mmCIF file of C-alpha atoms in Angstrom:
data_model
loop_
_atom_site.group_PDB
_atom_site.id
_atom_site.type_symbol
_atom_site.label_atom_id
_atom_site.label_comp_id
_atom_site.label_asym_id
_atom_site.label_seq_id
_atom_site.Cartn_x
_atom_site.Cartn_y
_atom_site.Cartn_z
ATOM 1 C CA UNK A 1 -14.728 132.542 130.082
ATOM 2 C CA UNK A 2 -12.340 134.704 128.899
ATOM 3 C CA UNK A 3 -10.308 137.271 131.433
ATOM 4 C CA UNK A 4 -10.265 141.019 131.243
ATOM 5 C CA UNK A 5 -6.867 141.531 130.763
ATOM 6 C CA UNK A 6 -6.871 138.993 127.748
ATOM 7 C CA UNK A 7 -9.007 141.286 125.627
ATOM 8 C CA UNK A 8 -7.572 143.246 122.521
ATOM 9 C CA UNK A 9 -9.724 145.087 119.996
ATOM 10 C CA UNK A 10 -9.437 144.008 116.625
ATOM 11 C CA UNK A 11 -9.103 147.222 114.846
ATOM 12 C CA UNK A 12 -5.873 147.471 117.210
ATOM 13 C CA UNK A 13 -4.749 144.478 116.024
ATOM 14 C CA UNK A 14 -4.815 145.150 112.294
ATOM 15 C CA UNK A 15 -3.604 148.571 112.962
ATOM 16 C CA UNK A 16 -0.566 147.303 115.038
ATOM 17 C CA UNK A 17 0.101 145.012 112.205
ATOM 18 C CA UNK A 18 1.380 147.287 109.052
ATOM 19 C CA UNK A 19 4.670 148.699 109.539
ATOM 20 C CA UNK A 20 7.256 149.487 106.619
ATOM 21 C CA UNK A 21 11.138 149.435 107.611
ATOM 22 C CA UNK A 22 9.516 149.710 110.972
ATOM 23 C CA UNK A 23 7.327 152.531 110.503
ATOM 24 C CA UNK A 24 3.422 152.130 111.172
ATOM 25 C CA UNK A 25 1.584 153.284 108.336
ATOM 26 C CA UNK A 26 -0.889 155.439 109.720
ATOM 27 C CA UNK A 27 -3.417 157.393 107.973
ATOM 28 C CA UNK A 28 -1.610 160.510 107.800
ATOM 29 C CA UNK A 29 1.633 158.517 107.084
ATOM 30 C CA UNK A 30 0.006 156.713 104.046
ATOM 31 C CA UNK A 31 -1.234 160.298 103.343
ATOM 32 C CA UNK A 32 1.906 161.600 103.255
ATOM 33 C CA UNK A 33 3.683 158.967 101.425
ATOM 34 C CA UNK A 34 0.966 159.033 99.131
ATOM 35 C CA UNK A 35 1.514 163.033 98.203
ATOM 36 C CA UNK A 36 5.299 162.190 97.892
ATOM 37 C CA UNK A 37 4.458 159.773 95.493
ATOM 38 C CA UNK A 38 2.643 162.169 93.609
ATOM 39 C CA UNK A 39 5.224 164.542 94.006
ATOM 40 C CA UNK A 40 7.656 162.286 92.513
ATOM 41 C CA UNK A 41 5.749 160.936 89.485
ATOM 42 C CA UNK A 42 4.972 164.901 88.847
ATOM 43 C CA UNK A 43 8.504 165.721 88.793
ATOM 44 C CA UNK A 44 9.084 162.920 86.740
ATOM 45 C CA UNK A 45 6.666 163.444 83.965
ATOM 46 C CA UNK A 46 7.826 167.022 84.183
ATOM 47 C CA UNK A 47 11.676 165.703 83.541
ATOM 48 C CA UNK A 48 10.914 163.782 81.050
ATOM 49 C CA UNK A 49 8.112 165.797 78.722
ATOM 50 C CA UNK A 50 8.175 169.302 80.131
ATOM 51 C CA UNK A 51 11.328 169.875 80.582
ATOM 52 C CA UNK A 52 12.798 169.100 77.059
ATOM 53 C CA UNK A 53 9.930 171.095 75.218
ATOM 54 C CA UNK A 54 10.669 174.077 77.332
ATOM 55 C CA UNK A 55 14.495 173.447 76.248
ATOM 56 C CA UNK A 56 13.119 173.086 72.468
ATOM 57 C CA UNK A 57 11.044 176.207 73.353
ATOM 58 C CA UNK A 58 14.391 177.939 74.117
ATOM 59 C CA UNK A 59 16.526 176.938 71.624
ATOM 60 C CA UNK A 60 13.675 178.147 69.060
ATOM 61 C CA UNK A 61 14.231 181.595 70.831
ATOM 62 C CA UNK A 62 17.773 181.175 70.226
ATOM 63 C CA UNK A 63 17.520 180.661 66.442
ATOM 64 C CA UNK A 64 15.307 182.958 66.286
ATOM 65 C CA UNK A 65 17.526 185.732 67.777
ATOM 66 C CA UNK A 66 20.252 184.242 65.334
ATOM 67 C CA UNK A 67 17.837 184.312 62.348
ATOM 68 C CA UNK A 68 16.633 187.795 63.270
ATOM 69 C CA UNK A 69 21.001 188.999 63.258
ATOM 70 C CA UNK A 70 21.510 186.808 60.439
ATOM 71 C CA UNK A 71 18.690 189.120 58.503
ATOM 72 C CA UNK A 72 20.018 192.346 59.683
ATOM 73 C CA UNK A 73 23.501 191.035 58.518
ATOM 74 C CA UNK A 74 22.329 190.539 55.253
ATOM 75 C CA UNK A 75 20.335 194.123 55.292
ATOM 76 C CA UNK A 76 23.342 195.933 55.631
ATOM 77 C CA UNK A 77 25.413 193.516 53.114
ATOM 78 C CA UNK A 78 22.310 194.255 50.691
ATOM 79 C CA UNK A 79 22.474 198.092 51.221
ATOM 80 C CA UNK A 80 26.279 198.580 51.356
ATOM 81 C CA UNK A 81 26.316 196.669 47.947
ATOM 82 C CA UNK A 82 24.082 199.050 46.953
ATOM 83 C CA UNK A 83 26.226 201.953 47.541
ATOM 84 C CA UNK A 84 28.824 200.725 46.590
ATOM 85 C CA UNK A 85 27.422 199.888 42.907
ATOM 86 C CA UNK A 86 26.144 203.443 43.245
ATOM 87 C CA UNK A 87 29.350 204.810 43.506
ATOM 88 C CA UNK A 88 31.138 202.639 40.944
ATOM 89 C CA UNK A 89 27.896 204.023 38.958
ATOM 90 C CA UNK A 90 28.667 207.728 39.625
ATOM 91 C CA UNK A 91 32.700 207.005 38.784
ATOM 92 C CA UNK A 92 31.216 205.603 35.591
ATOM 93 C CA UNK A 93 29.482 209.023 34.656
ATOM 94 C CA UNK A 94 32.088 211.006 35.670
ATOM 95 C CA UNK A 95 35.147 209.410 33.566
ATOM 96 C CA UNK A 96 32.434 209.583 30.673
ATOM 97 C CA UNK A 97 32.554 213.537 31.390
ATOM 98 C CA UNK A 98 36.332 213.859 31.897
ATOM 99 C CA UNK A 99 36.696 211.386 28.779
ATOM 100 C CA UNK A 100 34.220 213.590 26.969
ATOM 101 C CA UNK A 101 36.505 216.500 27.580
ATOM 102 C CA UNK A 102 39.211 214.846 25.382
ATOM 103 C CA UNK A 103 40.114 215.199 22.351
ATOM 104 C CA UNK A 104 39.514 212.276 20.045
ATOM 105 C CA UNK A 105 42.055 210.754 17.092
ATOM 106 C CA UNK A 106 39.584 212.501 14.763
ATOM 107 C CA UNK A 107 39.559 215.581 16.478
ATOM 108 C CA UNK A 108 43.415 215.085 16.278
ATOM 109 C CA UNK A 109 43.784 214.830 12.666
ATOM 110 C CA UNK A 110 41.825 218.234 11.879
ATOM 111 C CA UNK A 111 43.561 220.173 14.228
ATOM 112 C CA UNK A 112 45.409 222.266 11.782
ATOM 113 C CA UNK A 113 42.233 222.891 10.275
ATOM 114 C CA UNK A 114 40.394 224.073 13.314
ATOM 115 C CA UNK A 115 43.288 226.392 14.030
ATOM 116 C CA UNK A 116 43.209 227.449 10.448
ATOM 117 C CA UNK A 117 39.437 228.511 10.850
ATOM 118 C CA UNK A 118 40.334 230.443 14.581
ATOM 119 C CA UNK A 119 42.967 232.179 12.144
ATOM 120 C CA UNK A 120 40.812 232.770 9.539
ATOM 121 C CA UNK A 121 38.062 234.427 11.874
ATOM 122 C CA UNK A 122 40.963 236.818 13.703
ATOM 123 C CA UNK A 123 41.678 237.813 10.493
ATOM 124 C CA UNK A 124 38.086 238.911 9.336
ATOM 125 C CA UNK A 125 38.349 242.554 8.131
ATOM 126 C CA UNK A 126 42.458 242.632 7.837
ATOM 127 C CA UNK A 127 43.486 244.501 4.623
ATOM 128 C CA UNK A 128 46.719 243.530 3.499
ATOM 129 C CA UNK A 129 48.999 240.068 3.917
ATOM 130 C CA UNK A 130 51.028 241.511 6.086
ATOM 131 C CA UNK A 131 48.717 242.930 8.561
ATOM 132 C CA UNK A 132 47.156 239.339 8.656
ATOM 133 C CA UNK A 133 47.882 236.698 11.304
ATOM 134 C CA UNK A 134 49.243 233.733 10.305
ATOM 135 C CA UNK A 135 50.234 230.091 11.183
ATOM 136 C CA UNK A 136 53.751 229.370 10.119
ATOM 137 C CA UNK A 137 54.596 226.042 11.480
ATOM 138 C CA UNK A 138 52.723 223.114 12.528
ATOM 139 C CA UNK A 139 54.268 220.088 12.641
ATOM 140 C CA UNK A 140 54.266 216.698 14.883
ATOM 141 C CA UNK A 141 56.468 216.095 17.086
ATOM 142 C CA UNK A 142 56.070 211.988 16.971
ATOM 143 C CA UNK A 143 58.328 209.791 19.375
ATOM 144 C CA UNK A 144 61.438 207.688 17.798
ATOM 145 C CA UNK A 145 59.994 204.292 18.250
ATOM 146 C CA UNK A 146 56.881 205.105 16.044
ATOM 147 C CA UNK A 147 58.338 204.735 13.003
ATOM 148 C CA UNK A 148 60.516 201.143 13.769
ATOM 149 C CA UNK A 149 57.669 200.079 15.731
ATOM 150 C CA UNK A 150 56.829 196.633 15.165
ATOM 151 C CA UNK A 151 53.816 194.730 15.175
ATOM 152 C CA UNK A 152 52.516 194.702 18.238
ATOM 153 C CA UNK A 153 54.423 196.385 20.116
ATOM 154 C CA UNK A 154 53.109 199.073 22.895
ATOM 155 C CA UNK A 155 51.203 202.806 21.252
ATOM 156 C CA UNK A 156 54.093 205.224 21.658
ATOM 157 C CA UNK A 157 51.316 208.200 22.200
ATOM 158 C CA UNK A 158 50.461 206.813 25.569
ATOM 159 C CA UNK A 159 51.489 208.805 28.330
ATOM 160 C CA UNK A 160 54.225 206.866 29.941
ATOM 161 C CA UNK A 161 56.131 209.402 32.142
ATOM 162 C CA UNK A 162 54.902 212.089 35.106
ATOM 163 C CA UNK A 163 54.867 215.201 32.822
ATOM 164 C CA UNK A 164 51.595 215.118 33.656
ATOM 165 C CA UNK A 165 51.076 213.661 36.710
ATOM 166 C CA UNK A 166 52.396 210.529 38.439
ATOM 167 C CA UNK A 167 48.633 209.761 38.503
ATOM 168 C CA UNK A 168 48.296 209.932 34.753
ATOM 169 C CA UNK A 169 51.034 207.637 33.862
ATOM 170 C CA UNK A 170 49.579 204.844 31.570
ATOM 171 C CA UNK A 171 46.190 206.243 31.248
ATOM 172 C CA UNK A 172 45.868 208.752 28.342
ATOM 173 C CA UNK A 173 47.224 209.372 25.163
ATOM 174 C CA UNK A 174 48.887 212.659 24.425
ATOM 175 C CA UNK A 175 49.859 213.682 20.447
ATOM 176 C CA UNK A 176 52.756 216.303 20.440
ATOM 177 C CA UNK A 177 52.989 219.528 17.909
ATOM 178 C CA UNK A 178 55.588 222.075 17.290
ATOM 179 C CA UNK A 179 53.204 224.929 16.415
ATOM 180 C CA UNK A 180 54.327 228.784 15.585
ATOM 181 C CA UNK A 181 52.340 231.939 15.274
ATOM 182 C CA UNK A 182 53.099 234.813 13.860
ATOM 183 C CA UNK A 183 50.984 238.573 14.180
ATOM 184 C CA UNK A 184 50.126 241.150 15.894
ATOM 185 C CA UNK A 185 49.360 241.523 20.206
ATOM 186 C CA UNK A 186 45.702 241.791 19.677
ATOM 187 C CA UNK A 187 45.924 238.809 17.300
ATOM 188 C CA UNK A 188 48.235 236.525 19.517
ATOM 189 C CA UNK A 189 45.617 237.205 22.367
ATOM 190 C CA UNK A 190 42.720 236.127 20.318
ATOM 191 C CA UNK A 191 44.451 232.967 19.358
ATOM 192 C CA UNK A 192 45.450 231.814 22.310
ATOM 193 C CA UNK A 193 42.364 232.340 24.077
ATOM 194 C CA UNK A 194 40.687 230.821 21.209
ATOM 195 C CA UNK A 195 43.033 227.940 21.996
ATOM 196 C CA UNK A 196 42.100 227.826 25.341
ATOM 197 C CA UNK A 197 38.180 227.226 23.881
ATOM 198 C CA UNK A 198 38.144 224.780 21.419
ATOM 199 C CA UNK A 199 36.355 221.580 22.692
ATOM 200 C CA UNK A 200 38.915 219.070 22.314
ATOM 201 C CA UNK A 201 41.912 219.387 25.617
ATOM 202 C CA UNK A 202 44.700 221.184 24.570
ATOM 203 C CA UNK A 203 47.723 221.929 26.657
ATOM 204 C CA UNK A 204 50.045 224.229 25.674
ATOM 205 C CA UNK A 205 53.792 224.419 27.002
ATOM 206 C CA UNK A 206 57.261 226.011 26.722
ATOM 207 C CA UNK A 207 55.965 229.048 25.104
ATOM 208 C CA UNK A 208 58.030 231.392 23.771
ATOM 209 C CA UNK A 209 57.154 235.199 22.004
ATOM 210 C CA UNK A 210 59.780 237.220 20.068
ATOM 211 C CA UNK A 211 59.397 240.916 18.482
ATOM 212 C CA UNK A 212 60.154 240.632 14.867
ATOM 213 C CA UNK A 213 59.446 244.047 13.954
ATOM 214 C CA UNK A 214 57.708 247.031 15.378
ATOM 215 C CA UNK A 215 56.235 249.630 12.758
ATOM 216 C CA UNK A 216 55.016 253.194 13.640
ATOM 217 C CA UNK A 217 53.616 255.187 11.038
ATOM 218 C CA UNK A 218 54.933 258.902 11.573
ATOM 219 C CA UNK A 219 54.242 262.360 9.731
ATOM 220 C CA UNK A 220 56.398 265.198 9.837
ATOM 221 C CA UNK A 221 55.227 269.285 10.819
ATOM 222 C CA UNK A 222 58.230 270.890 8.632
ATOM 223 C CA UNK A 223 56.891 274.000 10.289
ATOM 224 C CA UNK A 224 57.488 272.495 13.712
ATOM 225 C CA UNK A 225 60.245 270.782 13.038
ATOM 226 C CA UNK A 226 58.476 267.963 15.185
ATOM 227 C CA UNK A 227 57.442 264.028 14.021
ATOM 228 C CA UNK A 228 54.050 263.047 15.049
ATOM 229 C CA UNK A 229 52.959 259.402 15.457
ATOM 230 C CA UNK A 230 49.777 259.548 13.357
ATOM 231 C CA UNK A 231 48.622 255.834 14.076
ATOM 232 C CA UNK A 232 49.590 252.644 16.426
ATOM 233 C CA UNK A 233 52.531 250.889 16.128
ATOM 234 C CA UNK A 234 52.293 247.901 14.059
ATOM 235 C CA UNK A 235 54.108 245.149 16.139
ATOM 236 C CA UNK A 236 54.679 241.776 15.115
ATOM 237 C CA UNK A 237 54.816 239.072 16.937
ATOM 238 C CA UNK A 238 55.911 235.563 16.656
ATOM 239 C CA UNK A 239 55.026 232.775 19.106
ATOM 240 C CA UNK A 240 56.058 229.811 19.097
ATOM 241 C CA UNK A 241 54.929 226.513 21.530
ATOM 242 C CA UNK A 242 54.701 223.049 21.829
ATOM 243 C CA UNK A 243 50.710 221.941 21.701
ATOM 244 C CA UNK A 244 49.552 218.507 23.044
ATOM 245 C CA UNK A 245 46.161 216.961 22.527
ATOM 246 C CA UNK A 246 44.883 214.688 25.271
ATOM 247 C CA UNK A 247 43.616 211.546 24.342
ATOM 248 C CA UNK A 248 41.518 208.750 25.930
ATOM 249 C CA UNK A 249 42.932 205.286 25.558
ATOM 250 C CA UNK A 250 41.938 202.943 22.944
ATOM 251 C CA UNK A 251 39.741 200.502 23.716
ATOM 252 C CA UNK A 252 42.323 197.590 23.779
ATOM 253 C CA UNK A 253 44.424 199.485 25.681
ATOM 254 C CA UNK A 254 42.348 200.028 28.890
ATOM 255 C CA UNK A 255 43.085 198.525 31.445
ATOM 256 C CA UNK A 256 40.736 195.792 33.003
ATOM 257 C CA UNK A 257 38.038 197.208 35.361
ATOM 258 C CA UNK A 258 38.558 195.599 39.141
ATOM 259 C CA UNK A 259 35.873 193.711 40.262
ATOM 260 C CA UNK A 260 33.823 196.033 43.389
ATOM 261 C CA UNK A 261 34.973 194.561 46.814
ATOM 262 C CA UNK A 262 32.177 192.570 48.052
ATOM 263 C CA UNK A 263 30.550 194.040 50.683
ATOM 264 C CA UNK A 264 31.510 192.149 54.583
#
């Protein structure tokens, strides 16, 4: 026979019985413990898959931004080569033009010639040698060293002083003539300006003009007792100046081209 106090339930027995670090492990305890658990295996999956492709996912931004700088980088490298070709292009054409402006060593060699014809052409009509304009000197005026040049040794004709420029100095060729003219105004006009025409670059300098004689053709009213100019006076004139021609380099004497900057 067994006494009533001496009675204990079984299910109070096993649930008395399981206890962790002193802790019964109740339903909602093991419930608990069981959505920790979860918790913890969640976070670390996440550590160790999620999280490193969402820090691949963010360096791939990163290189992309750089890739995407990198390309506009290069854009404007691209482009500002471009125009800067372009203009190296456009100085191209326009030394071509300037250059084409110059006289050339052929050019050069006939320039008495040319000025012959201009003379020839202001004298169309004239009657009479001494009513005709004429050229009366012509000579070159060539530097000392040309004739004990030696082989090799540097073109006198290029322009190595600031007559013309200090930004001229080494880059053009000038030929030197003592040139004198001799006729009327009207003719010394013509000529000049005809000078000033001619395709190949002339410059003239130190010009000088003297009377040499001055002619007036007169008649004379014996009833009067007066002298009447019947005509113009016939003046003439001579001129004289020194003529350069303007001349590109050769082409072993050019200087090298510099290489564009590259663009940054």
């Amino acid at each position: 026979m067994t006494a009533a106090n001496e009675f204990i339930p079984s299910g109070a027995e096993e649930t008395g019985g399981k206890e962790i670090f002193g802790i019964k492990l109740t339903p909602q305890i093991q419930a608990i413990g069981i959505a920790v658990l979860g918790l913890g295996v969640a976070g670390y999956l996440g550590y160790q898959f999620v999280l490193p492709e969402f820090q691949k996912s963010g360096e791939l931004k990163q290189k992309l931004v750089e890739s995407k700088q990198t390309q506009v980088q290069l854009q404007a490298q691209i482009q500002k080569k471009a125009e800067a070709e372009a203009k190296q292009e456009e100085a191209k054409q326009r030394r071509a033009q300037v250059t084409a402006m110059f006289a050339s060593d052929g050019s050069a060699n006939t320039l008495l010639l040319d000025m012959t014809q201009l003379v020839n052409r202001i004298n169309a009509g004239v009657q009479g040698d001494d009513l005709k304009a004429k050229i009366t000197k012509f000579e070159p005026d060539m530097p000392p060293a040309t004739a004990t040049a030696a082989a090799g040794a540097p073109d006198p004709d290029i322009l190595n002083d600031t007559s013309f420029g200090p930004s001229l100095v080494g880059k053009l060729r000038r030929k030197k003539y003592k040139v004198e003219f001799e006729g009327n105004f009207a003719q010394t006009r013509n000529f000049m300006r005809s000078l000033e025409l001619m395709q190949s670059l002339l410059v003239v300098r130190n010009l000088k003009s003297e009377l040499l004689a001055s002619n007036q053709a007169i008649e004379i009213d014996f009833l009067k007792g007066k002298i009447i100019p019947v005509a113009q006076p016939q003046t003439k004139i001579k001129t004289a100046f020194d003529l350069y021609a303007l001349l590109p380099l050769k082409q072993e004497e050019k200087p090298p081209t510099p290489a564009p900057i590259p663009a940054k």
